[in-house]
């Protein structure tokens, strides 16, 4: 059985796409139609469209007070780690002691 939560998660996933295509829009329309049909009593009376948030199954959820934190929040984990690995390779060559210190901290966590 399709639950309201399933539909809301599917809607959030579609709305969270960075570059939605026509297929995403068709799915979104279908999910809203199904939701309205199965749960008509729970429609928004104000006419406002409910807002959902979805950052993807492997997106970074990080809240900090730096430019770095703002930049990585919501990025796909694999992509962010590829970039960080490249930076760490550069650090290992240019600042080996700093590299060793970072690796030591990561191992201690």
Short mmCIF file of C-alpha atoms in Angstrom, two decimals:
data_model
loop_
_atom_site.label_atom_id
_atom_site.label_comp_id
_atom_site.label_asym_id
_atom_site.label_seq_id
_atom_site.Cartn_x
_atom_site.Cartn_y
_atom_site.Cartn_z
CA UNK A 1 0.00 0.00 0.00
CA UNK A 2 1.23 3.47 -0.84
CA UNK A 3 1.54 5.63 2.25
CA UNK A 4 1.40 9.40 2.55
CA UNK A 5 5.01 9.33 3.76
CA UNK A 6 6.12 7.38 0.66
CA UNK A 7 4.50 9.98 -1.57
CA UNK A 8 5.98 12.90 0.35
CA UNK A 9 9.44 11.37 0.11
CA UNK A 10 9.03 10.79 -3.63
CA UNK A 11 7.82 14.38 -4.08
CA UNK A 12 10.75 15.69 -2.05
CA UNK A 13 13.19 13.67 -4.13
CA UNK A 14 11.81 15.11 -7.37
CA UNK A 15 11.83 18.65 -6.00
CA UNK A 16 15.39 18.19 -4.74
CA UNK A 17 16.85 17.42 -8.17
CA UNK A 18 19.38 20.02 -9.25
CA UNK A 19 18.62 19.80 -12.95
CA UNK A 20 15.15 18.29 -13.30
CA UNK A 21 14.25 16.91 -16.70
CA UNK A 22 10.86 16.19 -18.24
CA UNK A 23 10.80 12.71 -16.71
CA UNK A 24 11.25 14.19 -13.23
CA UNK A 25 8.37 16.62 -13.85
CA UNK A 26 6.11 13.81 -15.06
CA UNK A 27 6.91 11.78 -11.96
CA UNK A 28 6.26 14.79 -9.73
CA UNK A 29 2.89 15.40 -11.35
CA UNK A 30 1.98 11.73 -10.95
CA UNK A 31 2.99 11.70 -7.28
CA UNK A 32 0.90 14.81 -6.57
CA UNK A 33 -2.08 13.32 -8.42
CA UNK A 34 -1.86 10.08 -6.47
CA UNK A 35 -1.46 11.97 -3.20
CA UNK A 36 -4.50 14.15 -3.94
CA UNK A 37 -6.54 11.07 -4.84
CA UNK A 38 -5.54 8.92 -1.86
CA UNK A 39 -5.47 11.69 0.75
CA UNK A 40 -8.01 14.33 -0.37
CA UNK A 41 -8.86 15.39 3.18
CA UNK A 42 -5.25 16.43 3.74
CA UNK A 43 -5.01 18.96 0.88
CA UNK A 44 -3.74 22.41 1.65
CA UNK A 45 -6.72 24.70 2.26
CA UNK A 46 -4.66 27.86 1.70
CA UNK A 47 -3.75 26.82 -1.81
CA UNK A 48 -0.06 26.98 -0.99
CA UNK A 49 2.12 24.17 -2.27
CA UNK A 50 3.79 22.33 0.59
CA UNK A 51 7.56 22.51 0.63
CA UNK A 52 9.73 19.41 0.98
CA UNK A 53 13.46 19.11 1.25
CA UNK A 54 15.49 16.31 -0.24
CA UNK A 55 19.22 16.35 -0.71
CA UNK A 56 19.72 12.92 -2.10
CA UNK A 57 20.68 9.60 -0.60
CA UNK A 58 24.38 10.39 -0.40
CA UNK A 59 24.41 14.14 0.03
CA UNK A 60 26.47 15.78 2.74
CA UNK A 61 24.43 17.20 5.59
CA UNK A 62 26.82 19.60 7.28
CA UNK A 63 26.05 22.86 9.02
CA UNK A 64 28.97 25.09 9.92
CA UNK A 65 30.01 28.72 10.04
CA UNK A 66 32.58 28.69 7.24
CA UNK A 67 32.63 29.09 3.48
CA UNK A 68 33.79 25.47 3.27
CA UNK A 69 30.77 24.28 5.28
CA UNK A 70 28.38 26.29 3.11
CA UNK A 71 30.00 24.94 -0.04
CA UNK A 72 29.95 21.23 0.83
CA UNK A 73 26.49 21.20 2.41
CA UNK A 74 24.22 19.33 -0.03
CA UNK A 75 27.03 18.12 -2.30
CA UNK A 76 27.16 14.48 -3.28
CA UNK A 77 29.52 12.73 -0.89
CA UNK A 78 31.53 10.98 -3.62
CA UNK A 79 32.18 14.20 -5.51
CA UNK A 80 33.18 16.13 -2.38
CA UNK A 81 35.56 13.35 -1.30
CA UNK A 82 37.20 13.28 -4.75
CA UNK A 83 37.94 16.99 -4.46
CA UNK A 84 39.16 16.67 -0.87
CA UNK A 85 41.42 13.76 -1.87
CA UNK A 86 43.00 15.89 -4.60
CA UNK A 87 43.60 18.67 -2.06
CA UNK A 88 45.08 16.20 0.42
CA UNK A 89 47.48 14.91 -2.22
CA UNK A 90 48.69 18.46 -2.76
CA UNK A 91 49.00 19.00 1.01
CA UNK A 92 51.03 15.78 1.33
CA UNK A 93 53.58 17.15 -1.14
CA UNK A 94 53.63 20.81 -0.06
CA UNK A 95 53.09 20.43 3.71
CA UNK A 96 53.90 16.85 4.78
CA UNK A 97 53.67 17.64 8.51
CA UNK A 98 50.24 19.19 8.08
CA UNK A 99 49.18 16.15 6.03
CA UNK A 100 50.41 13.78 8.77
CA UNK A 101 48.57 15.80 11.40
CA UNK A 102 45.29 15.65 9.46
CA UNK A 103 45.63 11.91 8.86
CA UNK A 104 46.37 11.38 12.56
CA UNK A 105 43.23 13.34 13.55
CA UNK A 106 41.11 11.35 11.11
CA UNK A 107 42.42 8.06 12.47
CA UNK A 108 41.72 9.15 16.05
CA UNK A 109 38.00 9.80 15.39
#
